[in-house]
Amino acid sequence: MAAFADLNVANTNDKKKLQSVIETAAHLGYSTVAINHVVEVQPKKQEIGKPSCVSELFDNFPVVQGKSKPIKVLNRLTLVLSDPSHFRQTADFKFFDIVAIYPKTEKLFHAACMSFDVDIICVAATEKQPFHFKRPPVFGAIERGVFFEISYAAAIKDSTMRRYTISNAINLMEICKGKNVIVSSGAEKPLELRGPYDIANLGLLFGLSEGDAKAAVSTNCRAVLLHGETRKTALGIIHTMKKSQPKEKQEDKEAPASKKAKLDAI
Amino acid sequence: MHVTDITGNRKQRLVVGSLRELAQTSAMFAELQKCPRSVLVCEKSNFTNEKSRHDKHVSQHYFNYKVSVLIPDCGVLPQCLRDAVSGFTSFYLVNEVPVFELLQEEFVENTVKKGGFYALSYKTRIDQDNVIALLPTGQLIMSVNKDTYEQLGLEGKASQYSHKQPVRYVVTINLTDKSMALGSKKYNRVLWALKENVPLKMDFLMGCQRDGKIGAWMLPSCLSHCPWKELQPSVETQILQDLPCPVLQSDNLRGGSSCDPQAFLEWLGAVSMGISCDNEATSFESTYACPEPQTFVNQAVLCTVTGLLLPEDVHSLLEELRRYFDHPKFTSWLSLVVHGFADSPVSWGTAEHGFHKGGENFYSFVVFKNQDYWLNMGAGANDGCPP
């Protein structure tokens, strides 16, 4: 299993609140946290805005409980869209480590699963899913390495939303059979976070198996992060970093063997 | 469709919305009813029996974190037990050790090959990070992530507890083997992997058992440049008052007229955690009640030792506990529970240990007046069956 990650921590302008949420996440045992910037895309306004630099948040990042390394904080962008034609990949995307999309219509869901260059597709937690999940787009997304995300903070706040979260999640599991699913918090306050093993148990309520539920908080989150990194690099083959050895990417199934041989020479 | 109830009578037809939906929901609830599996092996034997393998079980469980002794009907811990408990070997916490230093010739010749040396990486989780352990047999066990394994370039096996695709690999290297002699191909490759490919640096807990005549073990010079601390295992003694105790009979493992091992272990856990076993109506925390048949004891001693505890010390403690019954005592039994590290890569011997929702790997001796004993060994979900 990989280290635990919570890929949806709501962004606020209140720096102290965000700091306390991240400290709570580190205390609970999460090694990676992604700050979620939610943007409702307007057809006329194109710019999304640069996220604030992560290193400004803390001088010393809090150490993850039980380990000696500090917590890693990343930036994530979520686009809330209804119309597939509004999705335009701008240069702003490169400031974010993960890009997610929250589809409001069936047409957009289908387009996002089959063709959009995103890492995560969010499943509605606060309302009943306006459309049904169909097999072709869901399987298409699974093949491309796109993950479906379920947020649980809404379920903590209100009992009606709890029903929507669970029913939407179960509908998704019936189609995807527990593959390519991640569970994240969507927490705005520190009290809305829960520990990773508790979330693995919550996954059982959503219809995931034991192994799938734990993977939804660990291994699958790692896969999302790697998928996000491939967007910054050329198909994940060439990666500039201080060390001279490039890392192999899990999602990199398209690279033929000849390209890898050339890389050793570099 | 017709449904038969338990008495075999046919009932009225049920109108069901969709048979498929019913099957799916019932399948899902069946999944919810399952728990991660745990294994408990209970054995009974006598210490004086020559075929008794209690020595082997104690010495094979290498990494022990906590030992707790419960003696009913005892107000004060006897002097000999107090000496045994405070005589546990001290251990070292060494920070930021480059792992390739463990391969240095001086270290291998003077420390590892003489046996009795235990090392376990500190503050590393077995289900999230890289964990390294050095067994007293000279084997270096590295349980590493997929990324680390692919970069390291050493041969290893995929973890037994992988889900769909392996994300954890176990690399085992025998440092005392002839193929790992200084200068050999394999030795150079391992050194290259740990020094150049992935220079792993970890904090280690190290302990070494030495006979009195050789003297206490000192940290070797190749490690003395790392920040280190010598630590003593911490001892805590509690006197419990008015404790309901289950009645145990040494020859009755199945229960009935006396308590069976499973119910006894539950009770023992409740007592160690300080959970009240009265089943009071006003208690919100626990409705647990002491298993029947039970007696009341006025006092009991609960002594807990935590740290990196070596099997040899546990063995001497067990021998002292056996000698407790040399003089007549009120109680007919006492118990010793030894917990293994939840994040150790091995449980008994070289059996792989993992952490699913819990990493328990413990064993417990219930020592009876007549030198009979019960040995209960428990393991969690990602663990093989204890030996």
Tab-separated table of N, CA and C in Angstrom, chain A residues 1-145:
chain	number	residue	atom	x	y	z
A	1	MET	N	0.863	-1.207	0.000
A	1	MET	CA	0.000	0.000	0.000
A	1	MET	C	0.885	1.237	0.000
A	2	ALA	N	0.329	2.309	-0.476
A	2	ALA	CA	1.087	3.545	-0.533
A	2	ALA	C	0.714	4.428	0.648
A	3	ALA	N	1.359	5.572	0.736
A	3	ALA	CA	1.055	6.475	1.847
A	3	ALA	C	-0.335	7.079	1.646
A	4	PHE	N	-0.973	7.444	2.756
A	4	PHE	CA	-2.343	7.954	2.685
A	4	PHE	C	-2.362	9.395	2.186
A	5	ALA	N	-3.393	9.720	1.416
A	5	ALA	CA	-3.504	11.070	0.883
A	5	ALA	C	-4.949	11.520	0.936
A	6	ASP	N	-5.146	12.803	1.176
A	6	ASP	CA	-6.477	13.381	1.115
A	6	ASP	C	-6.425	14.444	0.036
A	7	LEU	N	-7.072	14.168	-1.112
A	7	LEU	CA	-6.878	15.036	-2.253
A	7	LEU	C	-7.929	16.119	-2.384
A	8	ASN	N	-8.667	16.421	-1.322
A	8	ASN	CA	-9.680	17.456	-1.450
A	8	ASN	C	-9.804	18.177	-0.120
A	9	VAL	N	-9.010	19.243	0.041
A	9	VAL	CA	-9.162	20.093	1.222
A	9	VAL	C	-9.589	21.442	0.678
A	10	ALA	N	-10.748	21.927	1.117
A	10	ALA	CA	-11.301	23.137	0.508
A	10	ALA	C	-10.398	24.327	0.761
A	11	ASN	N	-10.225	25.136	-0.245
A	11	ASN	CA	-9.374	26.314	-0.128
A	11	ASN	C	-10.150	27.455	0.509
A	12	THR	N	-9.531	28.122	1.461
A	12	THR	CA	-10.165	29.310	2.028
A	12	THR	C	-9.144	30.435	2.012
A	13	ASN	N	-9.634	31.667	2.101
A	13	ASN	CA	-8.705	32.793	2.170
A	13	ASN	C	-8.146	32.938	3.568
A	14	ASP	N	-8.838	32.334	4.539
A	14	ASP	CA	-8.380	32.410	5.925
A	14	ASP	C	-7.184	31.492	6.095
A	15	LYS	N	-5.994	32.076	6.213
A	15	LYS	CA	-4.770	31.268	6.234
A	15	LYS	C	-4.712	30.383	7.481
A	16	LYS	N	-5.166	30.959	8.611
A	16	LYS	CA	-5.073	30.200	9.870
A	16	LYS	C	-5.959	28.958	9.811
A	17	LYS	N	-7.151	29.105	9.203
A	17	LYS	CA	-8.067	27.963	9.127
A	17	LYS	C	-7.441	26.864	8.281
A	18	LEU	N	-6.854	27.262	7.156
A	18	LEU	CA	-6.233	26.281	6.264
A	18	LEU	C	-5.072	25.596	6.961
A	19	GLN	N	-4.298	26.387	7.728
A	19	GLN	CA	-3.174	25.804	8.461
A	19	GLN	C	-3.669	24.776	9.465
A	20	SER	N	-4.765	25.091	10.148
A	20	SER	CA	-5.243	24.142	11.170
A	20	SER	C	-5.787	22.882	10.513
A	21	VAL	N	-6.398	23.029	9.330
A	21	VAL	CA	-6.886	21.826	8.638
A	21	VAL	C	-5.710	20.941	8.247
A	22	ILE	N	-4.649	21.564	7.739
A	22	ILE	CA	-3.492	20.764	7.306
A	22	ILE	C	-2.798	20.136	8.505
A	23	GLU	N	-2.748	20.862	9.619
A	23	GLU	CA	-2.125	20.278	10.816
A	23	GLU	C	-2.933	19.081	11.297
A	24	THR	N	-4.255	19.200	11.246
A	24	THR	CA	-5.096	18.067	11.652
A	24	THR	C	-4.878	16.886	10.720
A	25	ALA	N	-4.764	17.160	9.431
A	25	ALA	CA	-4.548	16.069	8.472
A	25	ALA	C	-3.228	15.363	8.754
A	26	ALA	N	-2.188	16.138	9.082
A	26	ALA	CA	-0.887	15.531	9.400
A	26	ALA	C	-0.997	14.709	10.670
A	27	HIS	N	-1.732	15.224	11.632
A	27	HIS	CA	-1.888	14.499	12.887
A	27	HIS	C	-2.640	13.190	12.678
A	28	LEU	N	-3.603	13.192	11.742
A	28	LEU	CA	-4.392	11.980	11.504
A	28	LEU	C	-3.620	10.930	10.722
A	29	GLY	N	-2.527	11.344	10.074
A	29	GLY	CA	-1.715	10.343	9.382
A	29	GLY	C	-1.675	10.472	7.873
A	30	TYR	N	-2.211	11.564	7.319
A	30	TYR	CA	-2.150	11.745	5.875
A	30	TYR	C	-0.774	12.287	5.486
A	31	SER	N	-0.150	11.667	4.468
A	31	SER	CA	1.176	12.128	4.050
A	31	SER	C	1.084	13.199	2.980
A	32	THR	N	-0.036	13.255	2.274
A	32	THR	CA	-0.185	14.227	1.189
A	32	THR	C	-1.575	14.832	1.268
A	33	VAL	N	-1.643	16.128	0.995
A	33	VAL	CA	-2.928	16.827	1.032
A	33	VAL	C	-2.961	17.736	-0.186
A	34	ALA	N	-4.123	17.866	-0.849
A	34	ALA	CA	-4.218	18.760	-1.999
A	34	ALA	C	-5.269	19.824	-1.704
A	35	ILE	N	-4.882	21.079	-1.860
A	35	ILE	CA	-5.812	22.179	-1.604
A	35	ILE	C	-6.633	22.395	-2.859
A	36	ASN	N	-7.936	22.335	-2.697
A	36	ASN	CA	-8.840	22.351	-3.835
A	36	ASN	C	-9.315	23.758	-4.135
A	37	HIS	N	-9.014	24.257	-5.326
A	37	HIS	CA	-9.531	25.551	-5.781
A	37	HIS	C	-10.683	25.271	-6.735
A	38	VAL	N	-11.901	25.621	-6.308
A	38	VAL	CA	-13.075	25.318	-7.137
A	38	VAL	C	-13.395	26.519	-7.994
A	39	VAL	N	-13.577	26.294	-9.283
A	39	VAL	CA	-13.854	27.388	-10.213
A	39	VAL	C	-15.080	27.038	-11.042
A	40	GLU	N	-16.071	27.954	-11.049
A	40	GLU	CA	-17.233	27.772	-11.930
A	40	GLU	C	-16.882	28.450	-13.237
A	41	VAL	N	-16.752	27.654	-14.274
A	41	VAL	CA	-16.249	28.239	-15.515
A	41	VAL	C	-17.350	29.019	-16.224
A	42	GLN	N	-17.119	30.317	-16.463
A	42	GLN	CA	-18.053	31.133	-17.245
A	42	GLN	C	-17.596	31.108	-18.688
A	43	PRO	N	-18.522	31.144	-19.674
A	43	PRO	CA	-18.104	31.059	-21.085
A	43	PRO	C	-17.251	32.245	-21.511
A	44	LYS	N	-17.499	33.425	-20.911
A	44	LYS	CA	-16.748	34.588	-21.392
A	44	LYS	C	-15.425	34.740	-20.648
A	45	LYS	N	-15.479	34.536	-19.335
A	45	LYS	CA	-14.235	34.698	-18.565
A	45	LYS	C	-13.365	33.468	-18.717
A	46	GLN	N	-12.156	33.651	-19.221
A	46	GLN	CA	-11.315	32.486	-19.460
A	46	GLN	C	-10.264	32.259	-18.392
A	47	GLU	N	-9.804	33.337	-17.750
A	47	GLU	CA	-8.670	33.129	-16.856
A	47	GLU	C	-9.135	32.495	-15.546
A	48	ILE	N	-8.302	31.621	-15.023
A	48	ILE	CA	-8.640	30.872	-13.823
A	48	ILE	C	-7.893	31.427	-12.617
A	49	GLY	N	-6.763	31.943	-12.826
A	49	GLY	CA	-6.024	32.511	-11.700
A	49	GLY	C	-4.993	31.554	-11.157
A	50	LYS	N	-3.904	32.126	-10.714
A	50	LYS	CA	-2.811	31.307	-10.206
A	50	LYS	C	-3.076	30.981	-8.737
A	51	PRO	N	-2.780	29.761	-8.301
A	51	PRO	CA	-2.965	29.457	-6.879
A	51	PRO	C	-1.819	30.058	-6.059
A	52	SER	N	-2.102	30.308	-4.800
A	52	SER	CA	-1.034	30.856	-3.949
A	52	SER	C	0.019	29.781	-3.732
A	53	CYS	N	1.249	30.228	-3.568
A	53	CYS	CA	2.354	29.286	-3.430
A	53	CYS	C	2.223	28.510	-2.131
A	54	VAL	N	2.467	27.220	-2.220
A	54	VAL	CA	2.266	26.344	-1.070
A	54	VAL	C	3.267	26.637	0.049
A	55	SER	N	4.485	27.033	-0.321
A	55	SER	CA	5.502	27.238	0.715
A	55	SER	C	5.226	28.478	1.555
A	56	GLU	N	4.270	29.329	1.104
A	56	GLU	CA	3.927	30.496	1.936
A	56	GLU	C	3.063	30.115	3.114
A	57	LEU	N	2.449	28.932	3.035
A	57	LEU	CA	1.528	28.531	4.098
A	57	LEU	C	2.234	28.281	5.424
A	58	PHE	N	3.341	27.562	5.358
A	58	PHE	CA	4.036	27.170	6.578
A	58	PHE	C	5.516	27.452	6.435
A	59	ASP	N	6.159	27.844	7.524
A	59	ASP	CA	7.622	27.872	7.517
A	59	ASP	C	8.145	26.456	7.651
A	60	ASN	N	7.555	25.737	8.624
A	60	ASN	CA	7.904	24.315	8.784
A	60	ASN	C	6.627	23.514	8.677
A	61	PHE	N	6.559	22.697	7.673
A	61	PHE	CA	5.351	21.900	7.521
A	61	PHE	C	5.222	20.911	8.674
A	62	PRO	N	3.989	20.675	9.148
A	62	PRO	CA	3.835	19.738	10.270
A	62	PRO	C	4.243	18.324	9.874
A	63	VAL	N	4.843	17.626	10.829
A	63	VAL	CA	5.314	16.258	10.572
A	63	VAL	C	4.140	15.298	10.669
A	64	VAL	N	4.086	14.342	9.755
A	64	VAL	CA	2.999	13.365	9.756
A	64	VAL	C	3.144	12.466	10.987
A	65	GLN	N	2.042	12.197	11.648
A	65	GLN	CA	2.087	11.399	12.881
A	65	GLN	C	2.627	10.005	12.602
A	66	GLY	N	3.594	9.596	13.371
A	66	GLY	CA	4.132	8.246	13.220
A	66	GLY	C	5.255	8.159	12.211
A	67	LYS	N	5.592	9.265	11.575
A	67	LYS	CA	6.685	9.241	10.609
A	67	LYS	C	7.602	10.423	10.893
A	68	SER	N	8.716	10.452	10.170
A	68	SER	CA	9.622	11.578	10.413
A	68	SER	C	9.607	12.593	9.279
A	69	LYS	N	8.695	12.420	8.299
A	69	LYS	CA	8.704	13.364	7.177
A	69	LYS	C	7.562	14.358	7.326
A	70	PRO	N	7.708	15.567	6.804
A	70	PRO	CA	6.600	16.522	6.885
A	70	PRO	C	5.536	16.213	5.837
A	71	ILE	N	4.355	16.782	6.033
A	71	ILE	CA	3.249	16.541	5.105
A	71	ILE	C	3.508	17.301	3.801
A	72	LYS	N	3.048	16.690	2.702
A	72	LYS	CA	3.244	17.324	1.400
A	72	LYS	C	1.933	18.001	1.005
A	73	VAL	N	2.015	19.239	0.568
A	73	VAL	CA	0.796	19.967	0.209
A	73	VAL	C	0.845	20.295	-1.274
A	74	LEU	N	-0.241	19.989	-1.976
A	74	LEU	CA	-0.281	20.227	-3.409
A	74	LEU	C	-1.463	21.134	-3.741
A	75	ASN	N	-1.508	21.602	-4.989
A	75	ASN	CA	-2.627	22.417	-5.446
A	75	ASN	C	-3.487	21.639	-6.418
A	76	ARG	N	-4.791	21.817	-6.282
A	76	ARG	CA	-5.701	21.091	-7.169
A	76	ARG	C	-6.737	22.066	-7.685
A	77	LEU	N	-7.162	21.845	-8.917
A	77	LEU	CA	-8.171	22.696	-9.531
A	77	LEU	C	-9.395	21.857	-9.837
A	78	THR	N	-10.563	22.345	-9.448
A	78	THR	CA	-11.809	21.660	-9.825
A	78	THR	C	-12.643	22.599	-10.662
A	79	LEU	N	-13.029	22.136	-11.832
A	79	LEU	CA	-13.866	22.936	-12.723
A	79	LEU	C	-15.291	22.431	-12.641
A	80	VAL	N	-16.206	23.354	-12.371
A	80	VAL	CA	-17.626	22.982	-12.321
A	80	VAL	C	-18.242	23.421	-13.641
A	81	LEU	N	-18.674	22.472	-14.433
A	81	LEU	CA	-19.122	22.783	-15.794
A	81	LEU	C	-20.433	22.110	-16.126
A	82	SER	N	-21.158	22.705	-17.084
A	82	SER	CA	-22.343	22.020	-17.611
A	82	SER	C	-22.225	21.749	-19.102
A	83	ASP	N	-21.396	22.501	-19.772
A	83	ASP	CA	-21.347	22.416	-21.225
A	83	ASP	C	-19.958	21.983	-21.673
A	84	PRO	N	-19.845	20.917	-22.451
A	84	PRO	CA	-18.511	20.442	-22.854
A	84	PRO	C	-17.709	21.484	-23.627
A	85	SER	N	-18.392	22.381	-24.338
A	85	SER	CA	-17.649	23.338	-25.158
A	85	SER	C	-16.956	24.389	-24.303
A	86	HIS	N	-17.343	24.526	-23.031
A	86	HIS	CA	-16.706	25.522	-22.181
A	86	HIS	C	-15.355	25.068	-21.669
A	87	PHE	N	-15.048	23.802	-21.822
A	87	PHE	CA	-13.792	23.297	-21.272
A	87	PHE	C	-12.672	23.634	-22.236
A	88	ARG	N	-11.769	24.471	-21.771
A	88	ARG	CA	-10.638	24.817	-22.618
A	88	ARG	C	-9.378	24.692	-21.770
A	89	GLN	N	-8.432	23.962	-22.269
A	89	GLN	CA	-7.206	23.758	-21.494
A	89	GLN	C	-6.321	24.983	-21.640
A	90	THR	N	-6.241	25.769	-20.597
A	90	THR	CA	-5.452	26.992	-20.676
A	90	THR	C	-4.067	26.766	-20.068
A	91	ALA	N	-3.255	27.799	-20.188
A	91	ALA	CA	-1.901	27.708	-19.632
A	91	ALA	C	-1.927	27.674	-18.109
A	92	ASP	N	-3.051	28.104	-17.505
A	92	ASP	CA	-3.118	28.136	-16.033
A	92	ASP	C	-3.067	26.743	-15.440
A	93	PHE	N	-3.415	25.744	-16.231
A	93	PHE	CA	-3.476	24.391	-15.698
A	93	PHE	C	-2.130	23.932	-15.141
A	94	LYS	N	-1.046	24.469	-15.691
A	94	LYS	CA	0.258	23.935	-15.272
A	94	LYS	C	0.637	24.349	-13.853
A	95	PHE	N	-0.097	25.329	-13.264
A	95	PHE	CA	0.206	25.699	-11.890
A	95	PHE	C	-0.385	24.712	-10.893
A	96	PHE	N	-1.301	23.880	-11.376
A	96	PHE	CA	-1.969	22.946	-10.480
A	96	PHE	C	-1.411	21.548	-10.674
A	97	ASP	N	-1.261	20.816	-9.569
A	97	ASP	CA	-0.736	19.452	-9.650
A	97	ASP	C	-1.802	18.474	-10.115
A	98	ILE	N	-3.059	18.737	-9.748
A	98	ILE	CA	-4.153	17.837	-10.139
A	98	ILE	C	-5.269	18.690	-10.733
A	99	VAL	N	-5.910	18.182	-11.776
A	99	VAL	CA	-7.066	18.873	-12.350
A	99	VAL	C	-8.263	17.949	-12.235
A	100	ALA	N	-9.368	18.490	-11.713
A	100	ALA	CA	-10.574	17.681	-11.546
A	100	ALA	C	-11.724	18.392	-12.232
A	101	ILE	N	-12.762	17.633	-12.493
A	101	ILE	CA	-13.919	18.216	-13.146
A	101	ILE	C	-15.176	17.724	-12.433
A	102	TYR	N	-16.145	18.612	-12.287
A	102	TYR	CA	-17.391	18.264	-11.606
A	102	TYR	C	-18.492	18.410	-12.657
A	103	PRO	N	-18.869	17.297	-13.305
A	103	PRO	CA	-19.836	17.415	-14.394
A	103	PRO	C	-21.260	17.569	-13.864
A	104	LYS	N	-21.998	18.501	-14.506
A	104	LYS	CA	-23.377	18.724	-14.069
A	104	LYS	C	-24.376	18.067	-14.995
A	105	THR	N	-23.931	17.724	-16.187
A	105	THR	CA	-24.852	17.118	-17.157
A	105	THR	C	-24.266	15.810	-17.660
A	106	GLU	N	-25.143	15.003	-18.258
A	106	GLU	CA	-24.696	13.690	-18.737
A	106	GLU	C	-23.740	13.836	-19.915
A	107	LYS	N	-24.027	14.832	-20.771
A	107	LYS	CA	-23.189	15.029	-21.968
A	107	LYS	C	-21.760	15.350	-21.545
A	108	LEU	N	-21.664	16.222	-20.525
A	108	LEU	CA	-20.335	16.614	-20.059
A	108	LEU	C	-19.633	15.438	-19.401
A	109	PHE	N	-20.393	14.635	-18.647
A	109	PHE	CA	-19.805	13.465	-17.991
A	109	PHE	C	-19.213	12.528	-19.027
A	110	HIS	N	-19.980	12.302	-20.095
A	110	HIS	CA	-19.495	11.415	-21.142
A	110	HIS	C	-18.232	11.968	-21.783
A	111	ALA	N	-18.242	13.284	-22.076
A	111	ALA	CA	-17.069	13.906	-22.704
A	111	ALA	C	-15.863	13.865	-21.772
A	112	ALA	N	-16.109	14.125	-20.481
A	112	ALA	CA	-15.000	14.138	-19.523
A	112	ALA	C	-14.373	12.762	-19.396
A	113	CYS	N	-15.227	11.728	-19.378
A	113	CYS	CA	-14.700	10.369	-19.233
A	113	CYS	C	-13.893	9.943	-20.444
A	114	MET	N	-14.372	10.346	-21.631
A	114	MET	CA	-13.768	9.788	-22.841
A	114	MET	C	-12.618	10.623	-23.372
A	115	SER	N	-12.704	11.963	-23.249
A	115	SER	CA	-11.687	12.729	-23.955
A	115	SER	C	-10.954	13.798	-23.152
A	116	PHE	N	-11.539	14.354	-22.090
A	116	PHE	CA	-10.884	15.487	-21.439
A	116	PHE	C	-9.608	15.064	-20.730
A	117	ASP	N	-8.649	15.962	-20.680
A	117	ASP	CA	-7.383	15.673	-20.017
A	117	ASP	C	-7.474	16.086	-18.544
A	118	VAL	N	-8.204	15.272	-17.776
A	118	VAL	CA	-8.345	15.551	-16.344
A	118	VAL	C	-7.898	14.326	-15.560
A	119	ASP	N	-7.681	14.499	-14.254
A	119	ASP	CA	-7.266	13.383	-13.419
A	119	ASP	C	-8.430	12.794	-12.639
A	120	ILE	N	-9.357	13.657	-12.226
A	120	ILE	CA	-10.430	13.216	-11.325
A	120	ILE	C	-11.777	13.684	-11.868
A	121	ILE	N	-12.773	12.827	-11.747
A	121	ILE	CA	-14.147	13.229	-12.039
A	121	ILE	C	-14.913	13.117	-10.726
A	122	CYS	N	-15.496	14.237	-10.282
A	122	CYS	CA	-16.153	14.240	-8.975
A	122	CYS	C	-17.563	13.702	-9.084
A	123	VAL	N	-17.937	12.957	-8.072
A	123	VAL	CA	-19.303	12.443	-7.968
A	123	VAL	C	-20.044	13.340	-6.997
A	124	ALA	N	-21.271	13.718	-7.326
A	124	ALA	CA	-22.023	14.664	-6.499
A	124	ALA	C	-22.225	14.119	-5.097
A	125	ALA	N	-22.019	15.005	-4.102
A	125	ALA	CA	-22.218	14.581	-2.720
A	125	ALA	C	-23.362	15.334	-2.054
A	126	THR	N	-23.702	16.508	-2.584
A	126	THR	CA	-24.686	17.335	-1.899
A	126	THR	C	-26.050	17.285	-2.568
A	127	GLU	N	-26.156	16.588	-3.675
A	127	GLU	CA	-27.452	16.532	-4.341
A	127	GLU	C	-27.556	15.181	-5.033
A	128	LYS	N	-28.779	14.829	-5.424
A	128	LYS	CA	-28.933	13.569	-6.131
A	128	LYS	C	-28.316	13.720	-7.521
A	129	GLN	N	-27.573	12.726	-7.940
A	129	GLN	CA	-26.912	12.782	-9.246
A	129	GLN	C	-27.969	13.011	-10.331
A	130	PRO	N	-27.853	14.113	-11.130
A	130	PRO	CA	-28.913	14.412	-12.097
A	130	PRO	C	-28.991	13.416	-13.250
A	131	PHE	N	-27.945	12.598	-13.408
A	131	PHE	CA	-27.970	11.640	-14.502
A	131	PHE	C	-27.483	10.297	-13.972
A	132	HIS	N	-27.800	9.255	-14.712
A	132	HIS	CA	-27.346	7.927	-14.300
A	132	HIS	C	-25.969	7.635	-14.877
A	133	PHE	N	-25.218	6.811	-14.169
A	133	PHE	CA	-23.920	6.387	-14.704
A	133	PHE	C	-24.156	5.281	-15.714
A	134	LYS	N	-23.490	5.422	-16.865
A	134	LYS	CA	-23.630	4.367	-17.868
A	134	LYS	C	-22.289	3.657	-18.022
A	135	ARG	N	-22.360	2.413	-18.447
A	135	ARG	CA	-21.119	1.634	-18.549
A	135	ARG	C	-20.077	2.183	-19.507
A	136	PRO	N	-20.429	2.539	-20.766
A	136	PRO	CA	-19.358	2.939	-21.718
A	136	PRO	C	-18.488	4.099	-21.217
A	137	PRO	N	-19.056	5.227	-20.735
A	137	PRO	CA	-18.135	6.287	-20.299
A	137	PRO	C	-17.321	5.884	-19.076
A	138	VAL	N	-17.932	5.159	-18.153
A	138	VAL	CA	-17.209	4.785	-16.929
A	138	VAL	C	-16.037	3.867	-17.270
A	139	PHE	N	-16.275	2.893	-18.122
A	139	PHE	CA	-15.180	1.997	-18.504
A	139	PHE	C	-14.132	2.728	-19.324
A	140	GLY	N	-14.596	3.684	-20.142
A	140	GLY	CA	-13.641	4.477	-20.898
A	140	GLY	C	-12.723	5.260	-19.977
A	141	ALA	N	-13.296	5.819	-18.922
A	141	ALA	CA	-12.482	6.576	-17.971
A	141	ALA	C	-11.494	5.662	-17.257
A	142	ILE	N	-11.954	4.466	-16.896
A	142	ILE	CA	-11.077	3.524	-16.180
A	142	ILE	C	-9.885	3.161	-17.055
A	143	GLU	N	-10.169	2.952	-18.344
A	143	GLU	CA	-9.064	2.577	-19.245
A	143	GLU	C	-8.058	3.707	-19.402
A	144	ARG	N	-8.537	4.953	-19.361
A	144	ARG	CA	-7.616	6.090	-19.545
A	144	ARG	C	-6.876	6.442	-18.272
A	145	GLY	N	-7.277	5.848	-17.144
A	145	GLY	CA	-6.603	6.155	-15.883
A	145	GLY	C	-7.175	7.367	-15.186
